[in-house]
mmCIF file of C-alpha atoms in Angstrom:
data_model
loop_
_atom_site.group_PDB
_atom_site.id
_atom_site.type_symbol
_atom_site.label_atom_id
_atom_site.label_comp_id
_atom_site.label_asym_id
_atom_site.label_seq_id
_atom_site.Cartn_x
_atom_site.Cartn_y
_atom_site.Cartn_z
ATOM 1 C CA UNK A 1228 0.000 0.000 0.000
ATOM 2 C CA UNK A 1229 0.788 3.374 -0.819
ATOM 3 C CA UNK A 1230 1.228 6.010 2.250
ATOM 4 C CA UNK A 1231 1.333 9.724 1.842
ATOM 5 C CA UNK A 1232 1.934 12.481 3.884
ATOM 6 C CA UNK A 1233 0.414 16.074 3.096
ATOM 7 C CA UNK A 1234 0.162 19.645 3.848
ATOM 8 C CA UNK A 1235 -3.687 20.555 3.659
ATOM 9 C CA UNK A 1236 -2.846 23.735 2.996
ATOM 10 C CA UNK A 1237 0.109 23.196 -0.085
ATOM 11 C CA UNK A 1238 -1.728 19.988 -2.015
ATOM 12 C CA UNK A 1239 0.678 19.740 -4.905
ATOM 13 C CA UNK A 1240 3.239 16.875 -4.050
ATOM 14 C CA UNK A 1241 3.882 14.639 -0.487
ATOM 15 C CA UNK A 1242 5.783 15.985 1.960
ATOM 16 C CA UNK A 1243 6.730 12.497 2.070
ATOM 17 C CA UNK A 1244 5.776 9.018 0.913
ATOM 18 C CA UNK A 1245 6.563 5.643 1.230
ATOM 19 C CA UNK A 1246 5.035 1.919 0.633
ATOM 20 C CA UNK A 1247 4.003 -0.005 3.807
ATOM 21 C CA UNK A 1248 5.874 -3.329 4.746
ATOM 22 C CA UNK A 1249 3.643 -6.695 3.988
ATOM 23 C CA UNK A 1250 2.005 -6.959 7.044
ATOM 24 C CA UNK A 1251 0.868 -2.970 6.534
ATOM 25 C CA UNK A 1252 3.389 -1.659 8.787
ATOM 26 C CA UNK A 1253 4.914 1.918 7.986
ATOM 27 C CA UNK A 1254 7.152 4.269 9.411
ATOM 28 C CA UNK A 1255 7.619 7.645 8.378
ATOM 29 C CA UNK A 1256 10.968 9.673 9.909
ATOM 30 C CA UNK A 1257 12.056 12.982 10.472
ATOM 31 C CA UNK A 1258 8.365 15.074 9.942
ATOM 32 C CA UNK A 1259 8.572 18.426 11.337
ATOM 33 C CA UNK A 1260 6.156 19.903 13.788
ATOM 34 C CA UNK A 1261 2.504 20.183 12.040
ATOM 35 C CA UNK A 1262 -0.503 19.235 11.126
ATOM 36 C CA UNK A 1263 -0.457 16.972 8.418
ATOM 37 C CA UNK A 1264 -2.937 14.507 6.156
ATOM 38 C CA UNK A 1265 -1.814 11.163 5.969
ATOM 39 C CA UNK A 1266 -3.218 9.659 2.877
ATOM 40 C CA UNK A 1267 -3.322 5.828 2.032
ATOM 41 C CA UNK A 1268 -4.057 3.994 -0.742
ATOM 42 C CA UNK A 1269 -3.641 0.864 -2.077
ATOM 43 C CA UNK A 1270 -2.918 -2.179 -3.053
ATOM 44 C CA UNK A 1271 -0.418 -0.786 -5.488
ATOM 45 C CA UNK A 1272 0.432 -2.375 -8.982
ATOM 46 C CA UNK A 1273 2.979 -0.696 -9.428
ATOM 47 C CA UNK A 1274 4.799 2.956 -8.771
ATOM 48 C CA UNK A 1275 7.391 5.167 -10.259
ATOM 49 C CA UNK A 1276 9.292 7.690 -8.622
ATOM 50 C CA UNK A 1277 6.854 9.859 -7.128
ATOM 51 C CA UNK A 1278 3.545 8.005 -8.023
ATOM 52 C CA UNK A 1279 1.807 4.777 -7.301
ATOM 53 C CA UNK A 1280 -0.885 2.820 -9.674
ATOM 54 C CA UNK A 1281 -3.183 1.101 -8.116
ATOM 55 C CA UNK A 1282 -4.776 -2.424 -8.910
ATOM 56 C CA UNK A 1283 -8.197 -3.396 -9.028
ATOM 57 C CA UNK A 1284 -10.949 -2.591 -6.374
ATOM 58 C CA UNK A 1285 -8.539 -0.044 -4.686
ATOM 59 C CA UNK A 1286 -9.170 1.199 -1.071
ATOM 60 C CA UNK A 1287 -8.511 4.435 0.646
ATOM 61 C CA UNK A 1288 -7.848 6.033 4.227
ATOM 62 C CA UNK A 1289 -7.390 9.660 5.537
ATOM 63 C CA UNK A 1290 -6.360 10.739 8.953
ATOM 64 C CA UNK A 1291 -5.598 14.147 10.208
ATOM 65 C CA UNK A 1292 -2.596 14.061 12.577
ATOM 66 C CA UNK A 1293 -0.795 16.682 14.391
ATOM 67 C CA UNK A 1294 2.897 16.108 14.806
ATOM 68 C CA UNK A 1295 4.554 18.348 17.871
ATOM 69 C CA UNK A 1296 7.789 16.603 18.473
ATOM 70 C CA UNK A 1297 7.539 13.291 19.707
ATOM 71 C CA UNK A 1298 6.958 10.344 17.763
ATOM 72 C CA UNK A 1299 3.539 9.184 17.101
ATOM 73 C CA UNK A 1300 3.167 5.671 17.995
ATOM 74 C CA UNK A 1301 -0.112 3.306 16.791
ATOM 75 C CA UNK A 1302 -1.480 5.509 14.198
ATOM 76 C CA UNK A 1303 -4.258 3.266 12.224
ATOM 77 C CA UNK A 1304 -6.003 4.621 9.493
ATOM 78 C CA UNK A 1305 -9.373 2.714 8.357
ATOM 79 C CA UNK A 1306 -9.316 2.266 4.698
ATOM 80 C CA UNK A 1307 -12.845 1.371 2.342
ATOM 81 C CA UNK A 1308 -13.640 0.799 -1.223
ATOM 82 C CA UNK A 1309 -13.144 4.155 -3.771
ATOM 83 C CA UNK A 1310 -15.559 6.399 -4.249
ATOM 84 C CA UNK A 1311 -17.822 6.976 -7.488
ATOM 85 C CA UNK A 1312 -18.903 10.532 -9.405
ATOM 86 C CA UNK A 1313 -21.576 10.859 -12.399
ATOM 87 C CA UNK A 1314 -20.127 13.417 -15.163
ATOM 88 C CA UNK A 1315 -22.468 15.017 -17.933
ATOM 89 C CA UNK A 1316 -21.678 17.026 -20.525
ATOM 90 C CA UNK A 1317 -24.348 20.380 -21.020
ATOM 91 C CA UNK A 1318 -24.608 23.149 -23.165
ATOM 92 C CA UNK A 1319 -25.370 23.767 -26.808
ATOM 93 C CA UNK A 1320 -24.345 20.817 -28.751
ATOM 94 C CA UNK A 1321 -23.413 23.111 -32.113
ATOM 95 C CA UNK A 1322 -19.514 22.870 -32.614
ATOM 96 C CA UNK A 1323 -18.762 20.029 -29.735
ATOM 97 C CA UNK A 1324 -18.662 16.280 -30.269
ATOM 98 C CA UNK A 1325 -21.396 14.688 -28.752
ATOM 99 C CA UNK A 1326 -18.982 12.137 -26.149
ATOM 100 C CA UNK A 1327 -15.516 13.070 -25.149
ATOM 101 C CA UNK A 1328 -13.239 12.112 -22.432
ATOM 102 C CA UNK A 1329 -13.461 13.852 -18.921
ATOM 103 C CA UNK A 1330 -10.342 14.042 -16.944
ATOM 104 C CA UNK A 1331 -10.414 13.900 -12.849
ATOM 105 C CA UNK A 1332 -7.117 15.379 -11.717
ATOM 106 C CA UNK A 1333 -6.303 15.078 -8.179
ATOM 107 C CA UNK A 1334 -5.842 17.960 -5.856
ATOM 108 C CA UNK A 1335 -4.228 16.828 -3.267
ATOM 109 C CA UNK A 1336 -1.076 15.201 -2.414
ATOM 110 C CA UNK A 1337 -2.143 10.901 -2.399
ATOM 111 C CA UNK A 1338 0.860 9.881 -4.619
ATOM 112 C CA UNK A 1339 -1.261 8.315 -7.405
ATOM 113 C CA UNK A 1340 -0.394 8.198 -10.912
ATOM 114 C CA UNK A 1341 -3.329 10.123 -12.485
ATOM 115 C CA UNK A 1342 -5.621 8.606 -15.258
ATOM 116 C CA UNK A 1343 -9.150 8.815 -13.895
ATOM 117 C CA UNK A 1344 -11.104 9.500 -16.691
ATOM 118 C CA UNK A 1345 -14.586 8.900 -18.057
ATOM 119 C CA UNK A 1346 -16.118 8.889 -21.524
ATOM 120 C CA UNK A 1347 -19.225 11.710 -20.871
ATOM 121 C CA UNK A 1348 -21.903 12.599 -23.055
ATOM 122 C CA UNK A 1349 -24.761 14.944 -23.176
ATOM 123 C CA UNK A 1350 -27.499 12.613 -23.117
ATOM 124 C CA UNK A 1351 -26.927 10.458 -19.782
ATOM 125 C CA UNK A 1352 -24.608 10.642 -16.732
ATOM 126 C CA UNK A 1353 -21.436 8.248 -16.489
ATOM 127 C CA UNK A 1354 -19.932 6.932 -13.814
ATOM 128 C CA UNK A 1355 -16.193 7.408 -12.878
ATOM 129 C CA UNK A 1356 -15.376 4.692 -10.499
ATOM 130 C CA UNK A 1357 -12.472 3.722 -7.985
ATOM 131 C CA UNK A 1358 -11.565 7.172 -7.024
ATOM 132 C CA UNK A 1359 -9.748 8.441 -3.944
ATOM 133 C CA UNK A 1360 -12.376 10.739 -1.575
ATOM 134 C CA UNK A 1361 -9.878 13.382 -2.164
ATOM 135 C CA UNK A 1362 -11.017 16.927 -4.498
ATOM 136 C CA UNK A 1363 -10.689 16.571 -8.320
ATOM 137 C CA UNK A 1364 -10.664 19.198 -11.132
ATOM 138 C CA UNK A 1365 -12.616 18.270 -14.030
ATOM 139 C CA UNK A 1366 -11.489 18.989 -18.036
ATOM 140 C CA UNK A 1367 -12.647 18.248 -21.274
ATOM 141 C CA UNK A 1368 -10.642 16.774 -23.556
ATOM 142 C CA UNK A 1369 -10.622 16.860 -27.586
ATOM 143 C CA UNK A 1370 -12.977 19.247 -28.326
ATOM 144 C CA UNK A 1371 -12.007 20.449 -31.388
ATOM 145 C CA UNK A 1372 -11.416 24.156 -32.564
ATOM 146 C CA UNK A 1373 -15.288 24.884 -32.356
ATOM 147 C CA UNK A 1374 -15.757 23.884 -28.749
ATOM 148 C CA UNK A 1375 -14.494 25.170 -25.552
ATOM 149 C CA UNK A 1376 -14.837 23.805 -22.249
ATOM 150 C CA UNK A 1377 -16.936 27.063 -19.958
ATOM 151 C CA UNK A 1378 -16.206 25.839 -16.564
ATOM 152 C CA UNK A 1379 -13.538 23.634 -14.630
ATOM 153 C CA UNK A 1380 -15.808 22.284 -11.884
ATOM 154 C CA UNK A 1381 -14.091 20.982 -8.916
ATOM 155 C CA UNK A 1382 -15.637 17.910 -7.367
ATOM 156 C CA UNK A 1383 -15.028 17.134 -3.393
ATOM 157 C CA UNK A 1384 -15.544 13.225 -3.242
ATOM 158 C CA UNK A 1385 -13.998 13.253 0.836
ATOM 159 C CA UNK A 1386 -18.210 14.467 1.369
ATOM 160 C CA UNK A 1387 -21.140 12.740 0.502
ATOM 161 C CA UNK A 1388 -21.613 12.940 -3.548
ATOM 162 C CA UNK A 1389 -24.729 15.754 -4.337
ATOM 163 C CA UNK A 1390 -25.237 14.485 -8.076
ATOM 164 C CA UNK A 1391 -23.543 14.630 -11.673
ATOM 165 C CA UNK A 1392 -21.283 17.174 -12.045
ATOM 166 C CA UNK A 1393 -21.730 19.172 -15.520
ATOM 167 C CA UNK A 1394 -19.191 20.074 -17.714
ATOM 168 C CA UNK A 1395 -20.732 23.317 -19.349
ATOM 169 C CA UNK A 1396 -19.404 23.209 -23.048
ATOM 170 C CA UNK A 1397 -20.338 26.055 -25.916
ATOM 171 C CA UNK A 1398 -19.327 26.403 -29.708
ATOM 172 C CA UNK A 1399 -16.823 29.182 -30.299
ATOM 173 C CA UNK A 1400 -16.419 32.387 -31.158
ATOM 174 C CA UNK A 1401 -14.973 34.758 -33.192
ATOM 175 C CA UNK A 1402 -13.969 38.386 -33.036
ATOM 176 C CA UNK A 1403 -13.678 40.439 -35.862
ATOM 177 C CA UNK A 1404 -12.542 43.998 -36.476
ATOM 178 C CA UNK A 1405 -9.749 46.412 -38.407
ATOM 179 C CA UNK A 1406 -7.124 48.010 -37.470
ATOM 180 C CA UNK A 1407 -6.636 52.231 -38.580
ATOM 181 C CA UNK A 1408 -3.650 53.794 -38.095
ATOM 182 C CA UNK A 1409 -3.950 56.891 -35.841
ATOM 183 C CA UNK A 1410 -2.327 60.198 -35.156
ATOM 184 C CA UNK A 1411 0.061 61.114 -32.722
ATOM 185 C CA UNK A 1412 0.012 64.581 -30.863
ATOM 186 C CA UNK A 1413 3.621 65.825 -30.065
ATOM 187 C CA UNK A 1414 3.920 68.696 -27.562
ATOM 188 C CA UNK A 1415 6.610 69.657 -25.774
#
């Protein structure tokens, strides 16, 4: 399993990470003084140097610890199944393909190797499964120079889902106009 330690407040990468021992053990050294998230995930397939992918039917764990200077002995974080989020694409349909592929990028610091996606549509929600209950930014992808993507939802799966999250898409625009050359006024 994958274990991650992170700054709420600075999401971008682990202030440290490691893999737990067989038997789930882990031990993580030298933290400074804080309040940290410690973020767990697993069982891995595989990792690279900063990331983990995880294998089928993944589960998932959050604590909020405080680290003051002494070592923090016992720590057990519960872990259960991924979480799930509908996507639906809305908007005009003039200009945008009818199904494209949604990305979920992660916004905070797990250690995954990112690659959530799910094939949305206008007509009917689809389901993105296996996801961490972390916060994800939402894209559009291929849309093709008549089509642009309105909003970038963020989706908070660490709460109780609400519903599909809409990707707003509308055809494109053009401005138009011509350019006059002006006059300059010189004083001195």
């Amino acid at each position: 399993y994958s274990v991650a330690l992170g700054l709420p407040e600075l999401p971008a990468m682990p202030v440290s990470q490691l893999w737990t021992e067989e038997d789930g053990s882990f031990r993580l050294e030298r933290i400074p003084p804080g309040s940290y998230d410690l973020l767990v995930s697993g069982p891995a397939n595989g990792y690279g140097a900063f990331d983990t992918l995880l294998g089928k039917e993944p589960v998932f764990g959050r604590a909020r610890i405080q680290v003051i200077g002494q070592n923090l002995e016992g720590v057990s974080v519960p872990v259960s199944g991924g979480r799930t989020v509908d996507v639906v694409l809305h908007g005009p349909q003039e200009g945008c393909p009818k199904t494209t592929a949604v990305t979920l990028t992660l916004l905070e610091p797990w250690g995954l190797l990112q690659g959530n996606s799910v094939q949305a549509n206008f007509d009917k929600p689809q389901t993105a499964r296996d996801l961490a209950p972390a916060r994800y930014s939402l894209s559009a992808a291929r849309l093709g120079p008549g089509c642009y993507q309105v909003n970038r939802p963020v989706v908070d799966l660490s709460r109780d889902s609400a519903g599909p999250v809409a990707l707003e898409l509308a055809p494109a625009g053009s401005i138009r106009g011509t350019l006059r050359a002006g006059t300059v006024n010189a004083k001195d």
